PDB file of N, CA and C in Angstrom:
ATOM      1  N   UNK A   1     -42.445  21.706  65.515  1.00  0.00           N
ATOM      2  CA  UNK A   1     -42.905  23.072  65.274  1.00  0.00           C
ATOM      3  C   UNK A   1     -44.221  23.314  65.991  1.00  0.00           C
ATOM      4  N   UNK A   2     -44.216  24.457  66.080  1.00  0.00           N
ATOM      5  CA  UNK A   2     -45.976  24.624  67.216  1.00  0.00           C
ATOM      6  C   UNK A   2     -46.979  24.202  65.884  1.00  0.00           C
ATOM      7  N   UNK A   3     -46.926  24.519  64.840  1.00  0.00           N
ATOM      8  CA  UNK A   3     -48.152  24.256  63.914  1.00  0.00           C
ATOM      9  C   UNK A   3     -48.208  22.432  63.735  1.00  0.00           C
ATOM     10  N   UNK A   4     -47.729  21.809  63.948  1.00  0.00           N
ATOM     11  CA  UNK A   4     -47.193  20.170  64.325  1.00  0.00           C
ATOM     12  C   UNK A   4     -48.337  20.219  65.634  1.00  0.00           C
ATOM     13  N   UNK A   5     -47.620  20.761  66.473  1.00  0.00           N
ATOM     14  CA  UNK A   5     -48.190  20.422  68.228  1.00  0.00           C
ATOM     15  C   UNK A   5     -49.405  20.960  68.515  1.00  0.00           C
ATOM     16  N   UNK A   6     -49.793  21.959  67.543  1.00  0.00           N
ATOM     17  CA  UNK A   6     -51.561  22.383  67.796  1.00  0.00           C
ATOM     18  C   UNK A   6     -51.975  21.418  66.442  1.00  0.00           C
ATOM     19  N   UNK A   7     -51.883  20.641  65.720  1.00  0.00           N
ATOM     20  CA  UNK A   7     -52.328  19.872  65.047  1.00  0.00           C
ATOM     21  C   UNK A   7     -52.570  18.401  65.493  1.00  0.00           C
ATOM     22  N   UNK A   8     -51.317  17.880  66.265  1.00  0.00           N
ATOM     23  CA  UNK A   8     -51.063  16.811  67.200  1.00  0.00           C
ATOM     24  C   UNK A   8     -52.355  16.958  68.014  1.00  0.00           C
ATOM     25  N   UNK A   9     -52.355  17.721  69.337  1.00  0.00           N
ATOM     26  CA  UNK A   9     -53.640  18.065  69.982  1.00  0.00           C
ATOM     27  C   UNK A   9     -55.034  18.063  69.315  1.00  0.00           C
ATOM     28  N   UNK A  10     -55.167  18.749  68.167  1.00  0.00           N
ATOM     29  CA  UNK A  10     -56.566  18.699  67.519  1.00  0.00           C
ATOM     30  C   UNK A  10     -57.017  17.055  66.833  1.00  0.00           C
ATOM     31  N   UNK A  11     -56.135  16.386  66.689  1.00  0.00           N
ATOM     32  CA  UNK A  11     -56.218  15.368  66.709  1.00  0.00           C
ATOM     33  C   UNK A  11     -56.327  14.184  67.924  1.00  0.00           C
ATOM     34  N   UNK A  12     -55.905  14.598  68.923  1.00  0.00           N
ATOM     35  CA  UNK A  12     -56.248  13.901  69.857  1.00  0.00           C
ATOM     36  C   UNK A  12     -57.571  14.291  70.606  1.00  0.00           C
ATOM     37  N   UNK A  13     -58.107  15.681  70.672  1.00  0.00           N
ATOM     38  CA  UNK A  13     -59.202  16.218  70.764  1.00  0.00           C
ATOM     39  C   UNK A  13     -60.244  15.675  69.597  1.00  0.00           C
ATOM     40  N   UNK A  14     -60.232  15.166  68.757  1.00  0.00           N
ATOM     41  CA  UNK A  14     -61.137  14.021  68.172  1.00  0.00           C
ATOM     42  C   UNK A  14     -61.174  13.039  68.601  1.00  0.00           C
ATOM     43  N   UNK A  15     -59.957  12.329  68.721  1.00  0.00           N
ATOM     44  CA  UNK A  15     -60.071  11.147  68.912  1.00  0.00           C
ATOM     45  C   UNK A  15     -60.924  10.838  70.491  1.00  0.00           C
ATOM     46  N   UNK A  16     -60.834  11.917  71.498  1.00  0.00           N
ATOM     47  CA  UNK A  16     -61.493  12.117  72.843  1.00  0.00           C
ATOM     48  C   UNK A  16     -62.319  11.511  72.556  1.00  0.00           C
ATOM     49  N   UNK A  17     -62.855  12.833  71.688  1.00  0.00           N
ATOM     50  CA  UNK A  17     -64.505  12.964  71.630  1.00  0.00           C
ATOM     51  C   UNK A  17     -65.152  11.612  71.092  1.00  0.00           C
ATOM     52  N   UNK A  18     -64.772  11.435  69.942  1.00  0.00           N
ATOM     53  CA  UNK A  18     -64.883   9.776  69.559  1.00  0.00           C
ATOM     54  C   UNK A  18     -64.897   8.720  70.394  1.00  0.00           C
ATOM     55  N   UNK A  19     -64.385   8.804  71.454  1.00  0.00           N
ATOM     56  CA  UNK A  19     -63.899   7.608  72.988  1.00  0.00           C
ATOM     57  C   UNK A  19     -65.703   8.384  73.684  1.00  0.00           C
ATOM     58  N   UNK A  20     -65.320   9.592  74.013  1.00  0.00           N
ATOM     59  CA  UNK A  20     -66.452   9.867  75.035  1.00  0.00           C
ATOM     60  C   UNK A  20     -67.652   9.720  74.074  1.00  0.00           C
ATOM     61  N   UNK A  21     -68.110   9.817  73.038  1.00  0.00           N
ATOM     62  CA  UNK A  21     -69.143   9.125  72.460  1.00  0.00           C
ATOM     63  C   UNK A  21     -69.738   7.866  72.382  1.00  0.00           C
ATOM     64  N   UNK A  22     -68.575   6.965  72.296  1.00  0.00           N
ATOM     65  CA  UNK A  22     -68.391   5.529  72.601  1.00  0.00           C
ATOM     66  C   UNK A  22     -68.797   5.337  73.924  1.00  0.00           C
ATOM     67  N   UNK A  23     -68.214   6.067  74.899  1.00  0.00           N
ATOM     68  CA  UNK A  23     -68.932   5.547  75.910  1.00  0.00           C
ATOM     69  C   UNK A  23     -68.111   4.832  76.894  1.00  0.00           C
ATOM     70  N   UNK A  24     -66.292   5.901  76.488  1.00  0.00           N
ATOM     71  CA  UNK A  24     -65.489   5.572  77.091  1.00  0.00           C
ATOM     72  C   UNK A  24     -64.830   6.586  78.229  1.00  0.00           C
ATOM     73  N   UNK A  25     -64.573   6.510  79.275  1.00  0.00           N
ATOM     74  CA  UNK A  25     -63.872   7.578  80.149  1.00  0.00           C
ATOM     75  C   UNK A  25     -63.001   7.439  79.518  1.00  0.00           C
ATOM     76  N   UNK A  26     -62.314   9.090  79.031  1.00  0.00           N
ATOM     77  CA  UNK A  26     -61.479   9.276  78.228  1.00  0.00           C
ATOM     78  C   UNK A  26     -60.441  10.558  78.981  1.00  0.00           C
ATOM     79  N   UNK A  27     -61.283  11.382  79.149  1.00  0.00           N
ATOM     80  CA  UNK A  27     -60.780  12.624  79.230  1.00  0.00           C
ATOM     81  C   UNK A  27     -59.424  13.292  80.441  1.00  0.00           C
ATOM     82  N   UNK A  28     -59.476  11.950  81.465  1.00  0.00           N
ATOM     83  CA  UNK A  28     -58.099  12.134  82.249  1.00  0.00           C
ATOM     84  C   UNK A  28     -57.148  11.849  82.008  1.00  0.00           C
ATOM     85  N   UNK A  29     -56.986  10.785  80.579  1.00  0.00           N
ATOM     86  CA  UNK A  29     -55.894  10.394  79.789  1.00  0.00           C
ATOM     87  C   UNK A  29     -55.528  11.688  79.287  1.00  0.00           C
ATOM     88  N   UNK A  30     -56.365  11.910  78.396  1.00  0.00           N
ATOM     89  CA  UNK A  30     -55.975  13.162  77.179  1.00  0.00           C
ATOM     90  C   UNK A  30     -55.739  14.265  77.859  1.00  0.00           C
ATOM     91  N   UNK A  31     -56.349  14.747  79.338  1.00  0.00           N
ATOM     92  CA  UNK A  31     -55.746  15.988  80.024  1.00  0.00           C
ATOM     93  C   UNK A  31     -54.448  15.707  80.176  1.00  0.00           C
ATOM     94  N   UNK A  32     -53.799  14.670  80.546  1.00  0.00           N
ATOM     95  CA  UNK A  32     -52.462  13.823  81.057  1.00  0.00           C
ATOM     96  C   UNK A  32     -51.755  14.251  79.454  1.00  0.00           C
ATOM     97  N   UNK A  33     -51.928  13.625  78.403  1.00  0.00           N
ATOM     98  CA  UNK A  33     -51.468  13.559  77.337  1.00  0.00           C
ATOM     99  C   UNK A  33     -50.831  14.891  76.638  1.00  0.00           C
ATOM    100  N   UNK A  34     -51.975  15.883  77.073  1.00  0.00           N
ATOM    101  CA  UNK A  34     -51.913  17.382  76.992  1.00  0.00           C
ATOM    102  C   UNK A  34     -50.789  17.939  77.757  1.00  0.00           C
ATOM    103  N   UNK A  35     -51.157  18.137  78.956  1.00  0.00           N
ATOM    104  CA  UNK A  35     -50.169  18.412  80.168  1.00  0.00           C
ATOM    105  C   UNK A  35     -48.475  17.753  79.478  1.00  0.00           C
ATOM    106  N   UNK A  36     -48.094  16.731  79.298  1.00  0.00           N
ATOM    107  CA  UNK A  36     -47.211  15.784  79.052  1.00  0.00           C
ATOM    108  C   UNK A  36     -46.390  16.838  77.687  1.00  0.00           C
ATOM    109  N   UNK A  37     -47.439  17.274  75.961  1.00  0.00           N
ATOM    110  CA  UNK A  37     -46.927  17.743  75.606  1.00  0.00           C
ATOM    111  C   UNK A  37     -46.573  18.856  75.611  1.00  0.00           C
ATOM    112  N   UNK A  38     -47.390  19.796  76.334  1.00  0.00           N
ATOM    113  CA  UNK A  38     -46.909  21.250  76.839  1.00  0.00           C
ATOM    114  C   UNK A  38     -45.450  20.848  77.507  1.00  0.00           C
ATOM    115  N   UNK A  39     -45.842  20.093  78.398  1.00  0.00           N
ATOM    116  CA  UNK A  39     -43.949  20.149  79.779  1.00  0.00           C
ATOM    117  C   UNK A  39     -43.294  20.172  78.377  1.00  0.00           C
ATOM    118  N   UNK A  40     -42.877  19.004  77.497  1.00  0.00           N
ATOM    119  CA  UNK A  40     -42.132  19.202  76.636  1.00  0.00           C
ATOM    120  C   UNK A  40     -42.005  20.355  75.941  1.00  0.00           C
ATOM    121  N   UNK A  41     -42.665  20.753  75.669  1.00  0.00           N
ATOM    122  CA  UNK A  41     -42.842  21.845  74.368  1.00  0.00           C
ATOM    123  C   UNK A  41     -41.869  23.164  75.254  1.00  0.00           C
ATOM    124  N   UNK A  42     -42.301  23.288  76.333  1.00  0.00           N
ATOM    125  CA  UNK A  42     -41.880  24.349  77.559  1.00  0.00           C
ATOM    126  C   UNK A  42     -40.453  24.043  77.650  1.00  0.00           C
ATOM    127  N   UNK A  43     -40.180  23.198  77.798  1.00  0.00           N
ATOM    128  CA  UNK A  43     -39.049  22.335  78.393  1.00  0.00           C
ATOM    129  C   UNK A  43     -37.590  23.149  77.806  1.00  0.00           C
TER     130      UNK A  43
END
C-alpha cells in the first residue's frame, strides 16, 4: 500500500541520517534504494 511505502522510506531516511552521523557515506545507497522502490511501485 503507498501508506507501507512512504513509511518504508521514512524509515530508511533515519536510518541514513543515523549512518551519515556516524560518519558513514551513506546517501548513494539510499538514493539507489529509493529509485529501486519507486521503479517497483510504478511498475
Amino acid at each position: 500500500s503507498k501508506e507501507r511505502s512512504l513509511s518504508l522510506v521514512e524509515f530508511d531516511l533515519e536510518r541514513a541520517i543515523a549512518s551519515v552521523k556516524a560518519g558513514e557515506p551513506v546517501i548513494p545507497v539510499w538514493l539507489d534504494s529509493i529509485h529501486r522502490s519507486l521503479a517497483s511501485r510504478l511498475a
